[in-house]
Coordinates of C-alpha atoms in Angstrom, one line a residue:
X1 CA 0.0 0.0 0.0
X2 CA 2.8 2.4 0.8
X3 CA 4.3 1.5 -2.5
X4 CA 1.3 2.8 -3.9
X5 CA 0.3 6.0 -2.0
X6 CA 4.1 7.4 -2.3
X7 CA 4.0 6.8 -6.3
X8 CA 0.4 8.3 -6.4
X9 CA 1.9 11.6 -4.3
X10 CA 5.5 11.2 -6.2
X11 CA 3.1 11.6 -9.8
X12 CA 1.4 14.5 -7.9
X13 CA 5.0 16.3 -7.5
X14 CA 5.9 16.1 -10.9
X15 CA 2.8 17.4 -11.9
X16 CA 3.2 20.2 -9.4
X17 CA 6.5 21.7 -10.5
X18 CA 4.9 23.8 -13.8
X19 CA 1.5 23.5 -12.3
X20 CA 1.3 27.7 -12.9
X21 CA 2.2 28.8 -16.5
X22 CA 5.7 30.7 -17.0
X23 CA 6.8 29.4 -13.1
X24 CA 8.9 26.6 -12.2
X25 CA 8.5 25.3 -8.7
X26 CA 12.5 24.3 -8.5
X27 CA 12.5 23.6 -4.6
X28 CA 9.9 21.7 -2.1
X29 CA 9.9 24.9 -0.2
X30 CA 8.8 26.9 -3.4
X31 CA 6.1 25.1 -4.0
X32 CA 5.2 25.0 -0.1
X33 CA 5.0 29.1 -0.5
X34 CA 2.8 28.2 -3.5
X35 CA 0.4 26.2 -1.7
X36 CA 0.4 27.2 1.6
X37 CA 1.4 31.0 1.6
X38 CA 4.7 32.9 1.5
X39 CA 5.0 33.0 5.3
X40 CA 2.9 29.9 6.4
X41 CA 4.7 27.6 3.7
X42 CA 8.5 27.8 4.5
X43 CA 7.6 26.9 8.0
X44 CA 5.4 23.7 7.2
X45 CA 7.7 22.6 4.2
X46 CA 11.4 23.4 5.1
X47 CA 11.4 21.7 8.7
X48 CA 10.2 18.6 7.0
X49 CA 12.5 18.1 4.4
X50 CA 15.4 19.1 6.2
X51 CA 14.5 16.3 8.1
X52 CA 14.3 14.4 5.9
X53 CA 17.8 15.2 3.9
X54 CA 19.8 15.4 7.3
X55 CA 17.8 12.3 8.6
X56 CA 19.2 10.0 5.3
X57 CA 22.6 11.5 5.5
X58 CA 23.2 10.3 9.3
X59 CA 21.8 6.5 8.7
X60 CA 23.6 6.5 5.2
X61 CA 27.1 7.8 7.3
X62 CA 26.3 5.3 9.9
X63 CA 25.0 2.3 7.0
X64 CA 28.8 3.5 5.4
X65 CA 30.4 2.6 8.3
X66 CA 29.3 -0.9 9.6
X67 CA 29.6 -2.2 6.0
X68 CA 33.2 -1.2 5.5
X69 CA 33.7 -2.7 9.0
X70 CA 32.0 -6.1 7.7
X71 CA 33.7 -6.5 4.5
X72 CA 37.1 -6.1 6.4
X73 CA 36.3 -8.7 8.5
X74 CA 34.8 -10.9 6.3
X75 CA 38.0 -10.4 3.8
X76 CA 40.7 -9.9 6.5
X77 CA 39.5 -12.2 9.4
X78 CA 43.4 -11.9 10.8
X79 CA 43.4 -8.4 11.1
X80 CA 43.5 -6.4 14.3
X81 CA 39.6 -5.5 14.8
X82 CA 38.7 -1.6 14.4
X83 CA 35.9 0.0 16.1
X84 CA 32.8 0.6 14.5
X85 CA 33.5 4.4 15.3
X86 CA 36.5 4.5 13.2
X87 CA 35.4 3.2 10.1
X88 CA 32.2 5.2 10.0
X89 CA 34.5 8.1 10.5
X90 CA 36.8 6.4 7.7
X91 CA 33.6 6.9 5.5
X92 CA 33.2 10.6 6.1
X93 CA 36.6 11.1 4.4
X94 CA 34.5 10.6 0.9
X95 CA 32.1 12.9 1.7
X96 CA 34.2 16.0 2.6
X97 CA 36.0 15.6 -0.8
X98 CA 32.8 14.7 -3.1
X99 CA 31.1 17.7 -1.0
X100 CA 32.9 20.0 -2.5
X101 CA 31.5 19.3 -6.1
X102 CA 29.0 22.0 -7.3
X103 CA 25.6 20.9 -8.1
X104 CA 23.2 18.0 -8.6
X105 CA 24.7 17.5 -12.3
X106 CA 28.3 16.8 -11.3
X107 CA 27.2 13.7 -8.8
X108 CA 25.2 12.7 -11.9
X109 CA 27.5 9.4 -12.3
X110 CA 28.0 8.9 -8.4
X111 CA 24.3 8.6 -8.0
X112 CA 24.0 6.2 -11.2
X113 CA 26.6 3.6 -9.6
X114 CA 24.7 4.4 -6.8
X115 CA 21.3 3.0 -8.1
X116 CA 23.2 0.3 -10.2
X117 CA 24.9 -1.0 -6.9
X118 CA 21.1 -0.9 -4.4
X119 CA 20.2 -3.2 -7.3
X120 CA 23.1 -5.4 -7.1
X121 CA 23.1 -5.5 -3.5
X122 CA 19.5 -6.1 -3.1
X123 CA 19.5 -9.1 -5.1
X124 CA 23.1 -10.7 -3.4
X125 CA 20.8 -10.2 -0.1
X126 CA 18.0 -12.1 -1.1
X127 CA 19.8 -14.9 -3.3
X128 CA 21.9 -15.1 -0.8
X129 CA 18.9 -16.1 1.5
X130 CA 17.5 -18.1 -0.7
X131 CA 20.7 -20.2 -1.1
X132 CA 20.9 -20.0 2.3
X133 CA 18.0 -21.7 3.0
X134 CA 15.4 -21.5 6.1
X135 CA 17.4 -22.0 9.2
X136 CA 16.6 -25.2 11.2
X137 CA 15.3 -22.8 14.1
X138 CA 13.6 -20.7 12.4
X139 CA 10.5 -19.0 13.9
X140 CA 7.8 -16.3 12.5
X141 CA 6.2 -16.0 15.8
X142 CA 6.6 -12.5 17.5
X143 CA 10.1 -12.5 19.6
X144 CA 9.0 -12.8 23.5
X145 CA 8.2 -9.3 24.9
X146 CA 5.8 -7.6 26.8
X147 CA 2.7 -5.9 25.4
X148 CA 4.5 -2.3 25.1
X149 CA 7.7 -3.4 24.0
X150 CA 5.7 -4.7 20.9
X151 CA 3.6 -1.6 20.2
X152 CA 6.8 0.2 19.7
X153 CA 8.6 -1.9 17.9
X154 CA 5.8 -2.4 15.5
X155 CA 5.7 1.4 15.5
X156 CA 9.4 1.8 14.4
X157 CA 9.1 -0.7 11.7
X158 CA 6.1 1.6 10.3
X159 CA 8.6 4.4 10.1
X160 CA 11.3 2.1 8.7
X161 CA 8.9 1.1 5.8
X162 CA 8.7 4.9 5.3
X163 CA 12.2 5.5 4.7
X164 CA 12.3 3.6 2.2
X165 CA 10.1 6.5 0.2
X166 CA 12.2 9.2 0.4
X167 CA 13.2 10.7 -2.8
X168 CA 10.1 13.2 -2.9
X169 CA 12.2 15.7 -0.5
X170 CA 14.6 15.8 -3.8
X171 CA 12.1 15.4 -6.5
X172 CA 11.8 18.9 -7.4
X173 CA 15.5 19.6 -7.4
X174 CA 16.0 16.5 -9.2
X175 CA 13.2 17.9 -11.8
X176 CA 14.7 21.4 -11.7
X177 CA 18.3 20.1 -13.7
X178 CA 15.8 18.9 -16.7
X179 CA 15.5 21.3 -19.7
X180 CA 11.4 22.2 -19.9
X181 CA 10.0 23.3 -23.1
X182 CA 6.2 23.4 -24.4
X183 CA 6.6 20.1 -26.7
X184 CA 8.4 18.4 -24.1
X185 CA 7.8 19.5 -20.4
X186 CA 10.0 18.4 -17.8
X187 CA 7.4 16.1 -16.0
X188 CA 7.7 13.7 -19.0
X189 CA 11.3 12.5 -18.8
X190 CA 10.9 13.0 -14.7
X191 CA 7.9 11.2 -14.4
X192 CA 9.5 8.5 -16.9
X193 CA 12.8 8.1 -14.4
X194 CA 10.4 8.2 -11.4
X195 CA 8.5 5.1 -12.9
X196 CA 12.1 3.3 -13.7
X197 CA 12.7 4.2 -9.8
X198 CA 9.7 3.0 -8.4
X199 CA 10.2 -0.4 -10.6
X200 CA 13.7 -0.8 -9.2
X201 CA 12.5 -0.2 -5.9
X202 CA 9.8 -2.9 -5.8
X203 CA 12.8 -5.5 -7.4
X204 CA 14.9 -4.3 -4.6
X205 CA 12.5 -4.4 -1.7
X206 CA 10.2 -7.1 -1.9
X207 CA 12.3 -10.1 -2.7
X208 CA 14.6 -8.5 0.0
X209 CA 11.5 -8.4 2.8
X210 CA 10.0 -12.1 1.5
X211 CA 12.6 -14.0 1.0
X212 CA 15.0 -13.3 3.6
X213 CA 12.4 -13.4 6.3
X214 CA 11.2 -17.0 5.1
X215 CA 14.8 -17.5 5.8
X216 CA 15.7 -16.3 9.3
X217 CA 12.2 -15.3 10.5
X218 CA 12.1 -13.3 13.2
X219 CA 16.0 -12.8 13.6
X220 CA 17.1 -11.0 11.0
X221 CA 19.4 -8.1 11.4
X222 CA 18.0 -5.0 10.5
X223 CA 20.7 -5.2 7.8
X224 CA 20.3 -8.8 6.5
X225 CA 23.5 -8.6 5.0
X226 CA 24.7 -9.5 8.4
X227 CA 23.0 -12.8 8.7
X228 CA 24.7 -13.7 5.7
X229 CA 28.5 -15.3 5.5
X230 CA 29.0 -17.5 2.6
X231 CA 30.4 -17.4 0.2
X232 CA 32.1 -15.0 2.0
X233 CA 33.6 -13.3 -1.1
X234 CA 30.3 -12.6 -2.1
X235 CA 29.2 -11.3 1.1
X236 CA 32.2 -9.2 0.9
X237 CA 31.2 -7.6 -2.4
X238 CA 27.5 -7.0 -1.7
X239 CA 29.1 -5.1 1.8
X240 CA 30.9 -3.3 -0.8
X241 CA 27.9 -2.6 -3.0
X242 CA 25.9 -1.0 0.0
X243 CA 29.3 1.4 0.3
X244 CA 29.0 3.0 -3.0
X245 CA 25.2 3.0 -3.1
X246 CA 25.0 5.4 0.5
X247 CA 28.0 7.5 -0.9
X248 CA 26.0 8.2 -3.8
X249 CA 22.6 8.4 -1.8
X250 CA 24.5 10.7 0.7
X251 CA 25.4 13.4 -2.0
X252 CA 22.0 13.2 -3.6
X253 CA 20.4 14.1 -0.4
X254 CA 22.9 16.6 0.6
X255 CA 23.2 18.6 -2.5
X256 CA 20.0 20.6 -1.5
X257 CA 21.1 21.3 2.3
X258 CA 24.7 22.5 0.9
X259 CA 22.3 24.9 -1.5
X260 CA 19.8 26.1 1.4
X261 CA 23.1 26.9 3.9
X262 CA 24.8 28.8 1.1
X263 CA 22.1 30.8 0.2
X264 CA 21.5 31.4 3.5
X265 CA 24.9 32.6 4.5
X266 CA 24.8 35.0 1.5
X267 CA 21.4 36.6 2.0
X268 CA 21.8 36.7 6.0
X269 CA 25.5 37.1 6.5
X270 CA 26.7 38.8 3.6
X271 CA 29.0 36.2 2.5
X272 CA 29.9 35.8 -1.4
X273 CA 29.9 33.0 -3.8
X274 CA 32.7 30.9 -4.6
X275 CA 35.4 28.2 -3.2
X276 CA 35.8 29.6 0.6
X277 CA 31.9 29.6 1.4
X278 CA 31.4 25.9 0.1
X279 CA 34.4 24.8 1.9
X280 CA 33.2 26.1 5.0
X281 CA 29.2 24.9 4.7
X282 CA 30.1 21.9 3.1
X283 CA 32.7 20.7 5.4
X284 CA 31.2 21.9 8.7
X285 CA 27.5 20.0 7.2
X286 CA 29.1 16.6 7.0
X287 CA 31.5 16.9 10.1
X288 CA 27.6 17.2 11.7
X289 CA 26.3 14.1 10.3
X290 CA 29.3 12.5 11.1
X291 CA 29.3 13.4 14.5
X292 CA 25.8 12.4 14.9
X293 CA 26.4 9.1 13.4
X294 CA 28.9 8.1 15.3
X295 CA 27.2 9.2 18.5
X296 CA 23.9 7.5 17.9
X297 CA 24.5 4.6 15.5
X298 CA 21.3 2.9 16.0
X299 CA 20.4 1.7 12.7
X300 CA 17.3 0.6 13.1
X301 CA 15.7 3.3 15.7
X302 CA 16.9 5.9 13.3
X303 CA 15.2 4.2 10.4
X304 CA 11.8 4.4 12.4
X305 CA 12.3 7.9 14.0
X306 CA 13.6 9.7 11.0
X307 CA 10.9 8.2 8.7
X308 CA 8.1 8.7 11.0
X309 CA 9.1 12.3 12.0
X310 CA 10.0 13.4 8.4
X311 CA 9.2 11.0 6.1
X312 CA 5.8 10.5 6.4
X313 CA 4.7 14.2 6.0
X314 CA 7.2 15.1 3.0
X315 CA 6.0 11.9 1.3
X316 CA 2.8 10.5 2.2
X317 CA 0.3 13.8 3.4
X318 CA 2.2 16.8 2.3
X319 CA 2.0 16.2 -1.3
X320 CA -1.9 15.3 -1.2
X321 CA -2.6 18.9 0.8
X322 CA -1.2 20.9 -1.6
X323 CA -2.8 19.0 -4.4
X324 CA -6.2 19.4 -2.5
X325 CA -5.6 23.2 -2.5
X326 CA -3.6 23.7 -5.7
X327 CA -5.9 21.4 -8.2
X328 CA -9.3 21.3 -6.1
X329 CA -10.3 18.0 -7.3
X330 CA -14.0 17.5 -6.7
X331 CA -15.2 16.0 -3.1
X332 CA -16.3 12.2 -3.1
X333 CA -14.7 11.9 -6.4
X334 CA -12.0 9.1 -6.9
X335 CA -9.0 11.5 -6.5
X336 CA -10.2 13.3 -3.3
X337 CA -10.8 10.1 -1.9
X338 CA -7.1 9.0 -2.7
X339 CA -5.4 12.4 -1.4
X340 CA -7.8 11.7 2.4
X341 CA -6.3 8.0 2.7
X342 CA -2.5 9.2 1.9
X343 CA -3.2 12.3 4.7
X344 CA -4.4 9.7 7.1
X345 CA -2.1 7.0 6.2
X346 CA 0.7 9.7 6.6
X347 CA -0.3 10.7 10.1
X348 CA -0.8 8.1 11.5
X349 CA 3.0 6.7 10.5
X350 CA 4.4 9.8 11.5
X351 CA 3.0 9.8 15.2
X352 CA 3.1 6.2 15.7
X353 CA 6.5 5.6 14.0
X354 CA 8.5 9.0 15.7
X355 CA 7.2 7.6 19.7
X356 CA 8.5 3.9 19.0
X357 CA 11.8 4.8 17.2
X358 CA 12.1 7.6 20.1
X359 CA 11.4 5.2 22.6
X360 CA 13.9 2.2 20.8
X361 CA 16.5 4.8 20.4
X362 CA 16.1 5.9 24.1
X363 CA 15.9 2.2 25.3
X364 CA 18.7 1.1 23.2
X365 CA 21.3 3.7 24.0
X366 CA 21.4 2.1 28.1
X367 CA 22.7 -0.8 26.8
X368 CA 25.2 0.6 23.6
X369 CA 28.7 1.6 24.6
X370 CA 28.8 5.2 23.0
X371 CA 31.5 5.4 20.1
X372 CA 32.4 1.9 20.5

């Protein structure tokens, strides 16, 4: 269902960006002024999908980091163990150098490997599993835990299935780099990579969440890549994979904060343009998602918070409010109907899914040994 919903709201985006003749809605938070008014709009939009962007760029540093920690010890099972810490702080070195490139266009190939590999990966995870077989122990039941315990941890995994939804924070500044004329408006070849998206999501995801839970039930890791260790050259390489898919992920999810905190230290502070200022933003930006990440590494619990929190509004109810006040559609009709379920849908994740990863995150961190 929410592989439906976010595709229905995704096509709404598209639509959205040259919804007004002669204007281009090039940002989320332009077409948030649009919708909702030039001083109401910033403040629903902007906190949302900086969320969102900041949100993805701590789980992808601290995702980064545990898989350059696995294939090392899968690949160098004599070597002197490293803590987790360092390697996720190893990771960051990529970003502060492939920060410094200019714009959405130039991390054009980084993010291609970077789709290429969550497609690779994906299907290591679940062939893997399949080859793996069901382990002799294996149970579906619900792991043993009292009646509260559950609630939340159902409620995190509601905001983990969100997260996997998050390109509509970047959609319009993905759309933005496409040329738009009146034969061929940008929301055709965007809408056209949007469907190729959504299809390579559903290959990635749904073997992923079948198979490998018909395989280790109700223990597998939150990365299953972990329950996995042969062939271990293969494990090695799908560890790999996961690598270059978050450092691509990373920068396409960063490239719009670097752009709001430049703009911002030019209109407010008086800075100007060029090498110094992106240094400084850029570098200071992912030194704070780095420091976050290795702080909090809780993979999971940040799934469920960040996606409930941020996730559910930018991509489930957002989009369907502004297309009920932008477009109008008539009441009762099959559309309006649609846009209600998505802005209930989206609520409820986002309360439910922000208390249990809050409460997971809170209830892990007594037992985690910080920057271990």
């Amino acid at each position: 269902m929410t592989w439906g919903l976010t595709l229905n709201t995704m096509w709404q985006m598209v639509q959205l960006h040259e919804c007004v003749p002669g204007t281009r809605f090039d940002r989320y938070i332009d077409l948030g002024r649009y919708a909702f008014g030039p001083k109401l709009g910033p403040w629903i939009v902007l906190p949302q999908q900086l969320i969102v962007q900041v949100g993805c760029n701590i789980v992808y540093m601290v995702t980064g980091g545990k898989c350059l920690k696995q294939f090392v010890d899968i690949t160098c099972s004599t070597c002197t163990p490293v803590r987790q810490s360092y390697w996720i702080l190893g990771f960051s070195g990529v970003h502060f150098l492939l920060s410094q490139l200019p714009n959405f266009n130039s991390v054009a190939g980084v993010s291609l490997a970077a789709a290429v590999m969550s497609l690779c990966y994906s299907t290591i995870a679940w062939g893997g599993s399949m080859a793996h077989g069901r382990m002799p122990d294996v149970s579906y039941d619900y792991k043993a835990t009292n009646p509260s315990d559950f609630t939340f941890r159902v409620f995190n995994a509601l905001g983990q299935i969100s997260f996997a939804f998050a390109g509509h924070a970047v959609a319009l500044e993905i759309q933005a780099t496409m040329p738009s004329t009146p034969e061929r408006p940008s929301k055709v070849p965007m809408w056209q990579g949007v469907v190729g998206a959504y299809l390579v999501n559903a290959i990635c995801y749904f073997p992923v969440a079948l198979i490998c839970y018909w395989a280790f039930g109700q223990d597998v890791d939150d990365n299953v890549l972990m329950n996995l260790q042969r062939p271990a050259w293969l494990i090695a390489t799908a560890n790999l994979m996961v690598v270059v898919h978050v450092i691509g992920s990373y920068q396409v999810f960063a490239m719009p904060v670097f752009d709001l905190l430049e703009r911002m230290m030019v209109n407010k502070f008086g800075f100007k343009h060029g090498v110094v200022l992106r240094f400084f933003t850029r570098t200071t930006y992912v030194a704070f998602t780095l420091f976050v990440g290795v702080s909090f590494p809780f993979f999971g619990d940040l799934l469920g918070f960040f996606g409930g929190f941020g996730f559910a509004p930018t991509s489930f109810f957002l989009p369907s409010i502004m297309w009920l006040i932008i477009k109008k559609p008539k009441r009762i009709s099959m559309t309006w109907f649609i846009n209600w379920i998505s802005i209930f849908v989206g609520v409820f994740i986002m309360l439910a899914s922000t208390i249990g990863g809050l409460r997971n995150i809170i209830a892990d961190s007594s037992t985690y040994s910080f920057y271990a």
